[in-house]
mmCIF file of C-alpha atoms and ligand atoms in Angstrom:
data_model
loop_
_atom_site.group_PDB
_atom_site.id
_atom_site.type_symbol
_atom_site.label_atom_id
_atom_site.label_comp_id
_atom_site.label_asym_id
_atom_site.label_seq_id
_atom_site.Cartn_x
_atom_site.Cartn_y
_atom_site.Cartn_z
ATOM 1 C CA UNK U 1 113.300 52.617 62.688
ATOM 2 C CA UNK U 2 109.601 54.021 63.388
ATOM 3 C CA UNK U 3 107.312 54.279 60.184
ATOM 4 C CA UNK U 4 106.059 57.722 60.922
ATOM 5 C CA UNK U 5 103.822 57.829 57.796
ATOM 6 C CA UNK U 6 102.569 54.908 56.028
ATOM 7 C CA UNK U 7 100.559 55.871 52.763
ATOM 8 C CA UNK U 8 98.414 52.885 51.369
ATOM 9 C CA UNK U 9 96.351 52.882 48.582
ATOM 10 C CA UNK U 10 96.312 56.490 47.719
ATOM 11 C CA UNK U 11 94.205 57.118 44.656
ATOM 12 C CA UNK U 12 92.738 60.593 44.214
ATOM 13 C CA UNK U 13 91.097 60.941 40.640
ATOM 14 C CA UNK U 14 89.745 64.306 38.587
ATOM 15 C CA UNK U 15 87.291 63.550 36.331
ATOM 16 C CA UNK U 16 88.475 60.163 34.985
ATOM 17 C CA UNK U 17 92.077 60.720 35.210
ATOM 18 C CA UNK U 18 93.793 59.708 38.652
ATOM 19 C CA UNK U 19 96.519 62.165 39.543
ATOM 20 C CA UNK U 20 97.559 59.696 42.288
ATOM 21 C CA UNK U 21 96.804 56.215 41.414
ATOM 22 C CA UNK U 22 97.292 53.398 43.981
ATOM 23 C CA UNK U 23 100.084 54.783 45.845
ATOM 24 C CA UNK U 24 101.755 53.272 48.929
ATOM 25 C CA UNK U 25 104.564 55.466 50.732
ATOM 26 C CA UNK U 26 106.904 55.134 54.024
ATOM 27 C CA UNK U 27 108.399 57.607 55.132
ATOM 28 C CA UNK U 28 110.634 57.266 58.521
ATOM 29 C CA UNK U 29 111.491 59.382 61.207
ATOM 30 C CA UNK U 30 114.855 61.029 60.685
ATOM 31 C CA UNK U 31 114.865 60.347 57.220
ATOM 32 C CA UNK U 32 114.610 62.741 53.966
ATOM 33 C CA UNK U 33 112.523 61.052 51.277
ATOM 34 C CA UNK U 34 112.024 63.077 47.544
ATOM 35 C CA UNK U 35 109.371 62.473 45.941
ATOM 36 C CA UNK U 36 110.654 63.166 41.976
ATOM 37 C CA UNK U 37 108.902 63.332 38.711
ATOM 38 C CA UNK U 38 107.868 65.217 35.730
ATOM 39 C CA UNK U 39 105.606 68.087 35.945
ATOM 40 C CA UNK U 40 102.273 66.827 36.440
ATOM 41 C CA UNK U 41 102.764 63.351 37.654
ATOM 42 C CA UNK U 42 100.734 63.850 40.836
ATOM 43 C CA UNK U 43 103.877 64.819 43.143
ATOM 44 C CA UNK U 44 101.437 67.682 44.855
ATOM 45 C CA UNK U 45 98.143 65.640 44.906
ATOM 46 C CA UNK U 46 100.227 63.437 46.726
ATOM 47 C CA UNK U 47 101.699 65.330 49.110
ATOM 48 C CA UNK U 48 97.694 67.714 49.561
ATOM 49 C CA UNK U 49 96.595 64.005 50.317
ATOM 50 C CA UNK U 50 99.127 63.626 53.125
ATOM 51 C CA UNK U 51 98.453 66.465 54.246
ATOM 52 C CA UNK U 52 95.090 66.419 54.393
ATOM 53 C CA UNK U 53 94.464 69.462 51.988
ATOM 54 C CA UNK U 54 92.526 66.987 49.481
ATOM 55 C CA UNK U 55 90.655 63.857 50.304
ATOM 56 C CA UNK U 56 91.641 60.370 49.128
ATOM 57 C CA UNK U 57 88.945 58.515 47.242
ATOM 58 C CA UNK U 58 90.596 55.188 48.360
ATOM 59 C CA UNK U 59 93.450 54.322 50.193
ATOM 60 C CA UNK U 60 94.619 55.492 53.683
ATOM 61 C CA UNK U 61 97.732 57.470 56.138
ATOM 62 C CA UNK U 62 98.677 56.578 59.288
ATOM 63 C CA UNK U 63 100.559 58.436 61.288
ATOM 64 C CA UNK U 64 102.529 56.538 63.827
ATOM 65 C CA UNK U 65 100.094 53.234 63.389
ATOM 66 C CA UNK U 66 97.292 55.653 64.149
ATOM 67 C CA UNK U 67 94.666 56.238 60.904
ATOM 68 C CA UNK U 68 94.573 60.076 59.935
ATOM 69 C CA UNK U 69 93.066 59.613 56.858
ATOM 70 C CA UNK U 70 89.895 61.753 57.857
ATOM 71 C CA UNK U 71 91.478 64.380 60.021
ATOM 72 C CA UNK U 72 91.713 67.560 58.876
ATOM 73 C CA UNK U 73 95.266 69.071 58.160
ATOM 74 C CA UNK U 74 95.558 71.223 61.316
ATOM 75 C CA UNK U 75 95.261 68.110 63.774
ATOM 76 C CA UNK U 76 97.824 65.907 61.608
ATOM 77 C CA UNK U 77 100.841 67.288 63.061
ATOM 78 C CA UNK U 78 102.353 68.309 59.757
ATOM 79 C CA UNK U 79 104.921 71.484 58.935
ATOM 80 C CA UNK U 80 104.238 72.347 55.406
ATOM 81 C CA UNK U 81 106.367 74.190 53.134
ATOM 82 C CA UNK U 82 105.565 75.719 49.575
ATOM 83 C CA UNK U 83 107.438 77.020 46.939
ATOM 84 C CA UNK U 84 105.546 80.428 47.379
ATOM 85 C CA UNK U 85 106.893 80.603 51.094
ATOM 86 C CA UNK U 86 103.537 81.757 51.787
ATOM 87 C CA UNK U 87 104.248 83.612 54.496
ATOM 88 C CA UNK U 88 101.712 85.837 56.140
ATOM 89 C CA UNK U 89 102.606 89.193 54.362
ATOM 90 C CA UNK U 90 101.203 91.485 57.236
ATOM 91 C CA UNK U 91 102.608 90.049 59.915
ATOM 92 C CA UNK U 92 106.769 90.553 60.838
ATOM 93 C CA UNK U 93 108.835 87.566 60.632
ATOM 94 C CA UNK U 94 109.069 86.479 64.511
ATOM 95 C CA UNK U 95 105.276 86.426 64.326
ATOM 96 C CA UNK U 96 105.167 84.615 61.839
ATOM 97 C CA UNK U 97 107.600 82.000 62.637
ATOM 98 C CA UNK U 98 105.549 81.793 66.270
ATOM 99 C CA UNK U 99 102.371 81.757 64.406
ATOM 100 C CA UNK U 100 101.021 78.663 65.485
ATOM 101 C CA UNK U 101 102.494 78.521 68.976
ATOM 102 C CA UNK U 102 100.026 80.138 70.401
ATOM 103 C CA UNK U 103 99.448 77.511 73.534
ATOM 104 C CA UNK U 104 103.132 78.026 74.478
ATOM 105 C CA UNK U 105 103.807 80.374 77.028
ATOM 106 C CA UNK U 106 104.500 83.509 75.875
ATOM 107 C CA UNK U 107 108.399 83.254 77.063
ATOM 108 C CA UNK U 108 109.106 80.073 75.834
ATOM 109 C CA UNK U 109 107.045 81.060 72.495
ATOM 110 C CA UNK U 110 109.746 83.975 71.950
ATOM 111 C CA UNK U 111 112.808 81.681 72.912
ATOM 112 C CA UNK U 112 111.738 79.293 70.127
ATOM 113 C CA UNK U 113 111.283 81.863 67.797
ATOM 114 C CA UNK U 114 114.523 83.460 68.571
ATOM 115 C CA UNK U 115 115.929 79.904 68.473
ATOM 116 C CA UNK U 116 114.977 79.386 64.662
ATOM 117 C CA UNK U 117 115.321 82.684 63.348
ATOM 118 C CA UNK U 118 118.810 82.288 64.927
ATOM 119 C CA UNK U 119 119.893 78.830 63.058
ATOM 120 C CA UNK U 120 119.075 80.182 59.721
ATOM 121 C CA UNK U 121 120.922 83.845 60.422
ATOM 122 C CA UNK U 122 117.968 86.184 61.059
ATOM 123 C CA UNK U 123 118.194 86.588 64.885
ATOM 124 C CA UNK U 124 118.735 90.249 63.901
ATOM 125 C CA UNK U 125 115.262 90.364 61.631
ATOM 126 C CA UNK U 126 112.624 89.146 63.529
ATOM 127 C CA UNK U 127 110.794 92.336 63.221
ATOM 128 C CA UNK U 128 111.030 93.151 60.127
ATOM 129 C CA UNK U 129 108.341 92.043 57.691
ATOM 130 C CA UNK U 130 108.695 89.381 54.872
ATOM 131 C CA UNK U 131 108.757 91.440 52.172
ATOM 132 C CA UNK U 132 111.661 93.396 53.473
ATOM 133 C CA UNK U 133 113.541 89.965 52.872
ATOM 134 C CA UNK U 134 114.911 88.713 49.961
ATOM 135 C CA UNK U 135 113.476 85.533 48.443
ATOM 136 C CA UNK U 136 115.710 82.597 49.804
ATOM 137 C CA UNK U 137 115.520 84.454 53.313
ATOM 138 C CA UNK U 138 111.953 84.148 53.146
ATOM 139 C CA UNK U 139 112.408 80.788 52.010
ATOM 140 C CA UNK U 140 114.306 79.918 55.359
ATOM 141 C CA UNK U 141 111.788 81.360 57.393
ATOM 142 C CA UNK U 142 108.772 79.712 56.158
ATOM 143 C CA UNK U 143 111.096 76.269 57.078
ATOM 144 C CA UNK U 144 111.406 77.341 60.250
ATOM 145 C CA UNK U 145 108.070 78.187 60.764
ATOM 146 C CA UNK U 146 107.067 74.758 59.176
ATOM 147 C CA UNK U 147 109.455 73.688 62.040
ATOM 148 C CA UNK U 148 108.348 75.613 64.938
ATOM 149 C CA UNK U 149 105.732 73.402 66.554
ATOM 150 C CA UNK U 150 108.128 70.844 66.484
ATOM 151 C CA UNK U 151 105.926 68.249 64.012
ATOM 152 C CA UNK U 152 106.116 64.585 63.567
ATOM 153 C CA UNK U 153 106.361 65.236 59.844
ATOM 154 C CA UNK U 154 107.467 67.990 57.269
ATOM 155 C CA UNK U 155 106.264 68.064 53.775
ATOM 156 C CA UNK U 156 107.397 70.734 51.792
ATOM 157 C CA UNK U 157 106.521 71.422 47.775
ATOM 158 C CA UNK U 158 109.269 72.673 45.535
ATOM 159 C CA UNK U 159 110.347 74.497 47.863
ATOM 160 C CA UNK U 160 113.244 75.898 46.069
ATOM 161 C CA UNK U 161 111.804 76.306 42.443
ATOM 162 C CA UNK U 162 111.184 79.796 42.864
ATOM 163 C CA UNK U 163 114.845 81.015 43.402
ATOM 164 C CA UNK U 164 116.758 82.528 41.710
ATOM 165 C CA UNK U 165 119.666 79.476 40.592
ATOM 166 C CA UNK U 166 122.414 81.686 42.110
ATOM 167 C CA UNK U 167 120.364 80.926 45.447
ATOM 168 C CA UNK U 168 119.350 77.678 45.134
ATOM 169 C CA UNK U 169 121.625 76.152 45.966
ATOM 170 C CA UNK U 170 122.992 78.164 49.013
ATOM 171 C CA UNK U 171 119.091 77.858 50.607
ATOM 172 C CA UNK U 172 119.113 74.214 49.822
ATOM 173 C CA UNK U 173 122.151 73.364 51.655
ATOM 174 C CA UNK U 174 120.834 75.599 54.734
ATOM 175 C CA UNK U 175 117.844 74.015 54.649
ATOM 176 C CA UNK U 176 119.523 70.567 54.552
ATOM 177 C CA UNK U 177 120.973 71.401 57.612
ATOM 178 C CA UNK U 178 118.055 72.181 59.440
ATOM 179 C CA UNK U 179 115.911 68.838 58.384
ATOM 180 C CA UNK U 180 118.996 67.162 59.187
ATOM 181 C CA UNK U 181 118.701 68.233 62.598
ATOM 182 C CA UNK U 182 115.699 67.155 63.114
ATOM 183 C CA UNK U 183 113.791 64.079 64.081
ATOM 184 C CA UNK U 184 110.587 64.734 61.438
ATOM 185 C CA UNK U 185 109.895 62.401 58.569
ATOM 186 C CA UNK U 186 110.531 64.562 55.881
ATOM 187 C CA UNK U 187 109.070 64.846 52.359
ATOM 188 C CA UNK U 188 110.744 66.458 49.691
ATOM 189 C CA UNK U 189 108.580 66.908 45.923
ATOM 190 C CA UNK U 190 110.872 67.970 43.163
ATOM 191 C CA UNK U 191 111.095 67.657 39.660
ATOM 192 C CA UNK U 192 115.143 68.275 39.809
ATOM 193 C CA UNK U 193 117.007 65.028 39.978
ATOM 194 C CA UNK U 194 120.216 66.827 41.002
ATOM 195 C CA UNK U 195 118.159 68.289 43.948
ATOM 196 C CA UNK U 196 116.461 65.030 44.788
ATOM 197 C CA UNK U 197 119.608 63.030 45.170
ATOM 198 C CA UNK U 198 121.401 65.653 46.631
ATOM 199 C CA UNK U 199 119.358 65.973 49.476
ATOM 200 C CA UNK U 200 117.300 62.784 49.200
ATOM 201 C CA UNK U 201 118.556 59.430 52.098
ATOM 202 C CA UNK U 202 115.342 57.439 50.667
ATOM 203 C CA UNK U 203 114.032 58.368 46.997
ATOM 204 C CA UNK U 204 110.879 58.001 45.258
ATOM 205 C CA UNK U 205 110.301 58.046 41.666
ATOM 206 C CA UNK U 206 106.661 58.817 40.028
ATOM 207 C CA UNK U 207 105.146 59.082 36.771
ATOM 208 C CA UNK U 208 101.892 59.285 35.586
ATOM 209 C CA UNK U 209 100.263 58.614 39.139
ATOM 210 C CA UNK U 210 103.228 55.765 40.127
ATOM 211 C CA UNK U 211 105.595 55.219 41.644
ATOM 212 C CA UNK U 212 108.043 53.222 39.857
ATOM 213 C CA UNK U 213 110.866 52.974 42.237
ATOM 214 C CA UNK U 214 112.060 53.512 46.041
ATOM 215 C CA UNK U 215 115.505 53.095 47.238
ATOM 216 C CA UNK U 216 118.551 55.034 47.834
ATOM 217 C CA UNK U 217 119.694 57.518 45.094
ATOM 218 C CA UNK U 218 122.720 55.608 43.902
ATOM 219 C CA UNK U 219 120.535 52.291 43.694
ATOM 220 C CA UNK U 220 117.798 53.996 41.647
ATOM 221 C CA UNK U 221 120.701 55.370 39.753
ATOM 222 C CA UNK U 222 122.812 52.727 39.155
ATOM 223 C CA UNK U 223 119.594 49.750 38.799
ATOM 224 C CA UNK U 224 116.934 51.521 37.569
ATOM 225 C CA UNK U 225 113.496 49.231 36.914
ATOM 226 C CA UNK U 226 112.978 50.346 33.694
ATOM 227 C CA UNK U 227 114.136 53.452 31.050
ATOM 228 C CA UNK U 228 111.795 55.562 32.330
ATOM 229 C CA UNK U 229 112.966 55.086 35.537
ATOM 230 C CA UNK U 230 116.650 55.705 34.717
ATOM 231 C CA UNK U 231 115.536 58.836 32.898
ATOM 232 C CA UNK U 232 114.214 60.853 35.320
ATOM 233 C CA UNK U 233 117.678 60.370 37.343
ATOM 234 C CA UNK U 234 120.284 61.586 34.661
ATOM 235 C CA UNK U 235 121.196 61.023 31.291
ATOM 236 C CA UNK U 236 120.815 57.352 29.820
ATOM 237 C CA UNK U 237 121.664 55.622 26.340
ATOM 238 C CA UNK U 238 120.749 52.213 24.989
ATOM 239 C CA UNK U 239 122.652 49.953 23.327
ATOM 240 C CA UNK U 240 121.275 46.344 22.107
ATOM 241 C CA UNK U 241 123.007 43.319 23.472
ATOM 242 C CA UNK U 242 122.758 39.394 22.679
ATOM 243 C CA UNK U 243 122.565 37.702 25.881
ATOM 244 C CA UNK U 244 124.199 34.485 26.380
ATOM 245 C CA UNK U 245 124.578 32.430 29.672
ATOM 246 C CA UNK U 246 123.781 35.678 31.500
ATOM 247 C CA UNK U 247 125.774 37.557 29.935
ATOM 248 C CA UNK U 248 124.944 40.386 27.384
ATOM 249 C CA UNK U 249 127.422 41.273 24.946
ATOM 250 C CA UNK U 250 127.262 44.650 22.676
ATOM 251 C CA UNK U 251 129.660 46.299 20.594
ATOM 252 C CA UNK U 252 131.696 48.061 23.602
ATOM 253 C CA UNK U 253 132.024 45.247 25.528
ATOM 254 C CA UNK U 254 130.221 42.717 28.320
ATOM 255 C CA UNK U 255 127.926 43.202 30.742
ATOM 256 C CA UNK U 256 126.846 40.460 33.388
ATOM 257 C CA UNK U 257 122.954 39.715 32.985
ATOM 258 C CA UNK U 258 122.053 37.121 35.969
ATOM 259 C CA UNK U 259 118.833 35.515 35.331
ATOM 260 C CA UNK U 260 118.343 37.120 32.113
ATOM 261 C CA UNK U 261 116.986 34.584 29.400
ATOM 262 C CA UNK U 262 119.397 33.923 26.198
ATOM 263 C CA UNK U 263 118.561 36.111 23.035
ATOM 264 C CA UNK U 264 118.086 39.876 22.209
ATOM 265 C CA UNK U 265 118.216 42.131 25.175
ATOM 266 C CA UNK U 266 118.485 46.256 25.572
ATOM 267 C CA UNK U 267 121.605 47.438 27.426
ATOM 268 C CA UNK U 268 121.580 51.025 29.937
ATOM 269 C CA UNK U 269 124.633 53.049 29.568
ATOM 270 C CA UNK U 270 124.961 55.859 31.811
ATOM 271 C CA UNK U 271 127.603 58.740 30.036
ATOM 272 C CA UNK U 272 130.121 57.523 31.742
ATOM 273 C CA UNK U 273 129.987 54.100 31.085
ATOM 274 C CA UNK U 274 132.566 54.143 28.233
ATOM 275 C CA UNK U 275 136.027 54.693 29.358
ATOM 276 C CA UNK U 276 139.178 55.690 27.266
ATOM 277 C CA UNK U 277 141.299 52.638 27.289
ATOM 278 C CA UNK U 278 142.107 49.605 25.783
ATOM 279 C CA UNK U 279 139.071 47.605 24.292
ATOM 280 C CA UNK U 280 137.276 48.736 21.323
ATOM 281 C CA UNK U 281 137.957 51.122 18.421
ATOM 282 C CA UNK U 282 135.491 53.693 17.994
ATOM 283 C CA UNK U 283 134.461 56.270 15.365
ATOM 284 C CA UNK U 284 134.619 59.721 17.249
ATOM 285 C CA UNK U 285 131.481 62.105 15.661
ATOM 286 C CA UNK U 286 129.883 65.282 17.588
ATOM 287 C CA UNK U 287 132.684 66.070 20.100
ATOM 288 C CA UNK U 288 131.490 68.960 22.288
ATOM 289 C CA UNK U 289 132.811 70.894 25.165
ATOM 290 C CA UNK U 290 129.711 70.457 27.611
ATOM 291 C CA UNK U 291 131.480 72.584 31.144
ATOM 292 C CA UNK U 292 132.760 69.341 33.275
ATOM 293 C CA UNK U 293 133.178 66.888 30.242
ATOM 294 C CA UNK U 294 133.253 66.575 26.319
ATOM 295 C CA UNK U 295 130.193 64.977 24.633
ATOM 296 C CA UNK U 296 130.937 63.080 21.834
ATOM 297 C CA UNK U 297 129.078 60.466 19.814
ATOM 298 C CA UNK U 298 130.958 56.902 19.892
ATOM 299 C CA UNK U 299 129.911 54.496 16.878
ATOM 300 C CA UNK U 300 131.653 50.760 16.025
ATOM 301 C CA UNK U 301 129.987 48.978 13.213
ATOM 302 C CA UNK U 302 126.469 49.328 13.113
ATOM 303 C CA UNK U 303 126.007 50.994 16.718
ATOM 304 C CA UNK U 304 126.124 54.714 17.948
ATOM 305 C CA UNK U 305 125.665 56.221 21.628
ATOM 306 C CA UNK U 306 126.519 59.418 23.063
ATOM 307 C CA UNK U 307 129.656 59.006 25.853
ATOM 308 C CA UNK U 308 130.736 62.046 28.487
ATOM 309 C CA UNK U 309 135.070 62.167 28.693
ATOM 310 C CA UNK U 310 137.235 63.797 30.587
ATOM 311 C CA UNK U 311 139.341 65.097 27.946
ATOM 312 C CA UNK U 312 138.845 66.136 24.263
ATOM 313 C CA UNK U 313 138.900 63.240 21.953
ATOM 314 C CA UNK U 314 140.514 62.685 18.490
ATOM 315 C CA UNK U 315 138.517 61.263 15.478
ATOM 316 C CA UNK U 316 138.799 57.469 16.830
ATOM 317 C CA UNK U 317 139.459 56.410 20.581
ATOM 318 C CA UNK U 318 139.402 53.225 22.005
ATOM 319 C CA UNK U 319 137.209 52.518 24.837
ATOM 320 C CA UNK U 320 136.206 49.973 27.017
ATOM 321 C CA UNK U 321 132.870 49.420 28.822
ATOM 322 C CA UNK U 322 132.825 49.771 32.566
ATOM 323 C CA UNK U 323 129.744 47.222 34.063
ATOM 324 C CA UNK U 324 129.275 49.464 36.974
ATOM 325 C CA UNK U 325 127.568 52.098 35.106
ATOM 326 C CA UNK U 326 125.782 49.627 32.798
ATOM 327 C CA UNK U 327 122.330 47.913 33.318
ATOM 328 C CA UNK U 328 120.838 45.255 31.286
ATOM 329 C CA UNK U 329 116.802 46.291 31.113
ATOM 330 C CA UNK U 330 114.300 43.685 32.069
HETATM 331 P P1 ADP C 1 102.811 67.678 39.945
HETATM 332 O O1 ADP C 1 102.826 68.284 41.301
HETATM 333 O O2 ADP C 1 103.585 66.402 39.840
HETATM 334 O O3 ADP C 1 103.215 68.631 38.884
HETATM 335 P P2 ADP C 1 99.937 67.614 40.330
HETATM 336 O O4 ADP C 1 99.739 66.723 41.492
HETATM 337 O O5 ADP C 1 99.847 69.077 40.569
HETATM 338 O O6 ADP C 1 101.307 67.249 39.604
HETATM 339 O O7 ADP C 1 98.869 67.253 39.220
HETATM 340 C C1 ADP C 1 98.679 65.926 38.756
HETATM 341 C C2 ADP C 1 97.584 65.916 37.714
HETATM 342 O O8 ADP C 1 96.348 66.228 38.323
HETATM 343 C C3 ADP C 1 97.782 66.933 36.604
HETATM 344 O O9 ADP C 1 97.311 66.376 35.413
HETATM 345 C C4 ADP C 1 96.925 68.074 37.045
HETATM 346 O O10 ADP C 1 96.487 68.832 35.929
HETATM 347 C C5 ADP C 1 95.775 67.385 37.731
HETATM 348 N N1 ADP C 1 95.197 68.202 38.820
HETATM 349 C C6 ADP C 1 95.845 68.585 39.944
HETATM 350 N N2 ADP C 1 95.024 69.278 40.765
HETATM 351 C C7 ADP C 1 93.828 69.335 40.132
HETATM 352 C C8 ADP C 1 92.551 69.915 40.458
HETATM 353 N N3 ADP C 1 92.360 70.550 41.624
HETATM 354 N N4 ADP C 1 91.555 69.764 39.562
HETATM 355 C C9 ADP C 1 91.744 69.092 38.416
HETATM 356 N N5 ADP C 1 92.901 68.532 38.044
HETATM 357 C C10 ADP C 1 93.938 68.639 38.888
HETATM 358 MG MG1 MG C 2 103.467 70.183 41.906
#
């Protein structure tokens, strides 16, 4: 597949701190990458630098092999969404939408417009204006319009975060559907894991100016690079292990550790890495009704962690360790 972006370098400092520091990005035609992290981890310098809405102080972007890195954001190409949909307030939604189609004729300009507005079920509102629209219909029109001149790429900034949850995810999946439909590399910046690996085919994790990890979501999930890593996916205990002939062994059981030298060594649960069944006998402490699961503290010996199970437990249970959702930390 086509690299439509390639991000190399990227390093954009304030003051002394760098927001983005030494970042290189892909992102591919056809594909959905989200950019995730904590709040204020650079996700939006990062995504102003691809844009070209902030300049890089090293570092490049190429588009399509070509080097962008000094054009300015309106010959780039780019459909940009917000979380503010900023859409223009005083003009009505079709003009909007056709805002910057103005070298299309004006028949096939309106076709297009009725075209999008159509897809995300507001053929009938086209001439209404945006603040007659609720929130995640604005939302879906600001996509569209990021859409309507048909870009190489689409970058678009929390663009959910400012629904209401009841909406979320309703817009998300509707906008899903319309990225999916297209061709565009497309960036997605979120701080919601749930969010990034619902929607995400290639995912990006940053902190502090990094990023730590690309791959799918169930790879970063399931063989994270470090803690931090894992934690900024989902929920993640550890356990201490002694590791012998690559294998590490902890209280709840074994879990293979290829290439991993003999001695002390930190084991990864994820919640549902300890499953009710024969194994080991654990001390049941904390049991709580969480909505989908029970919670519950799980201690043998010397060694607690927290476990998610499907059903209520009693005071002990026995449990065994299941490998797949268990990582040995380098
Ligand atoms: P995120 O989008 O991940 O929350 P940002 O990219 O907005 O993070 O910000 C990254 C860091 O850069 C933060 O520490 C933020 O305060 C700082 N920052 C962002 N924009 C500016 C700016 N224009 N001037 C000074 N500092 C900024
Ligand atoms: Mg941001």
């Amino acid at each position: 597949m086509t690299a439509t972006i390639e991000v190399s370098g990227a390093t954009r400092a304030y003051g002394d701190k760098r927001a983005v520091d030494y970042v290189d990005l892909t992102l591919e035609a056809g594909r959905i990458t989200c950019l995730l992290g904590p709040s204020g981890c650079g996700k939006s310098t990062l995504l102003r630098l691809i844009a070209g809405l902030e300049p890089l102080d090293e570092g490049r972007v190429l588009a399509n092999g070509q080097d962008i890195t000094h054009l300015p954001p309106e010959q780039r190409d780019m459909g940009l969404v917000f979380q503010d949909y900023a859409l223009f307030p005083h003009l009505r939604v079709d003009d909007n939408v056709g805002f910057g189609l103005g070298s299309l004729p004006t028949v096939e300009r309106r076709a297009r417009v009725a075209d999008l507005l159509g897809r995300i079920r507001l053929g009938e509102r086209g001439r209404a204006f945006p603040g007659e629209l609720s929130g995640g219909e604005q939302q879906r029109v600001a996509l569209v319009r990021a859409l309507a001149r048909r870009p190489h790429t689409v970058l678009l900034d929390e663009p959910f975060s400012g629904l209401d949850s009841h909406l979320k995810s309703e817009v998300r999946e509707a906008t899903l559907a319309i990225l999916r439909e297209t061709d565009a590399a497309v960036l997605v910046v979120t701080h919601d894991a749930e969010e990034a690996m619902q929607m995400a085919d290639d995912l990006a994790l940053m902190i502090d100016g990094r990023i730590l990890q690309r791959g799918t979501p169930q790879a970063c999930y399931l063989d994270p690079v470090s803690l931090e890593a894992a934690r900024l996916l989902g929920e993640a205990q550890v356990i201490s292990a002694e590791v012998s002939a690559g294998v590490a062994q902890t209280v709840f059981g074994s879990v293979p550790a290829p290439g991993h030298p003999d001695g002390g060594a930190q084991v990864m649960l994820r919640p549902n890495a300890l499953v009710p069944g024969p194994g080991v006998e654990a001390d049941v402490s904390e049991a709580r009704f969480v909505g989908q699961a029970w919670r519950a503290t799980l201690t043998v010996g010397e060694v607690s962690t927290q476990a998610r199970l499907a059903h209520q437990p009693g005071s002990r249970l026995s449990v065994s360790l299941d490998p797949a959702a268990a990582r040995v930390l380098a």
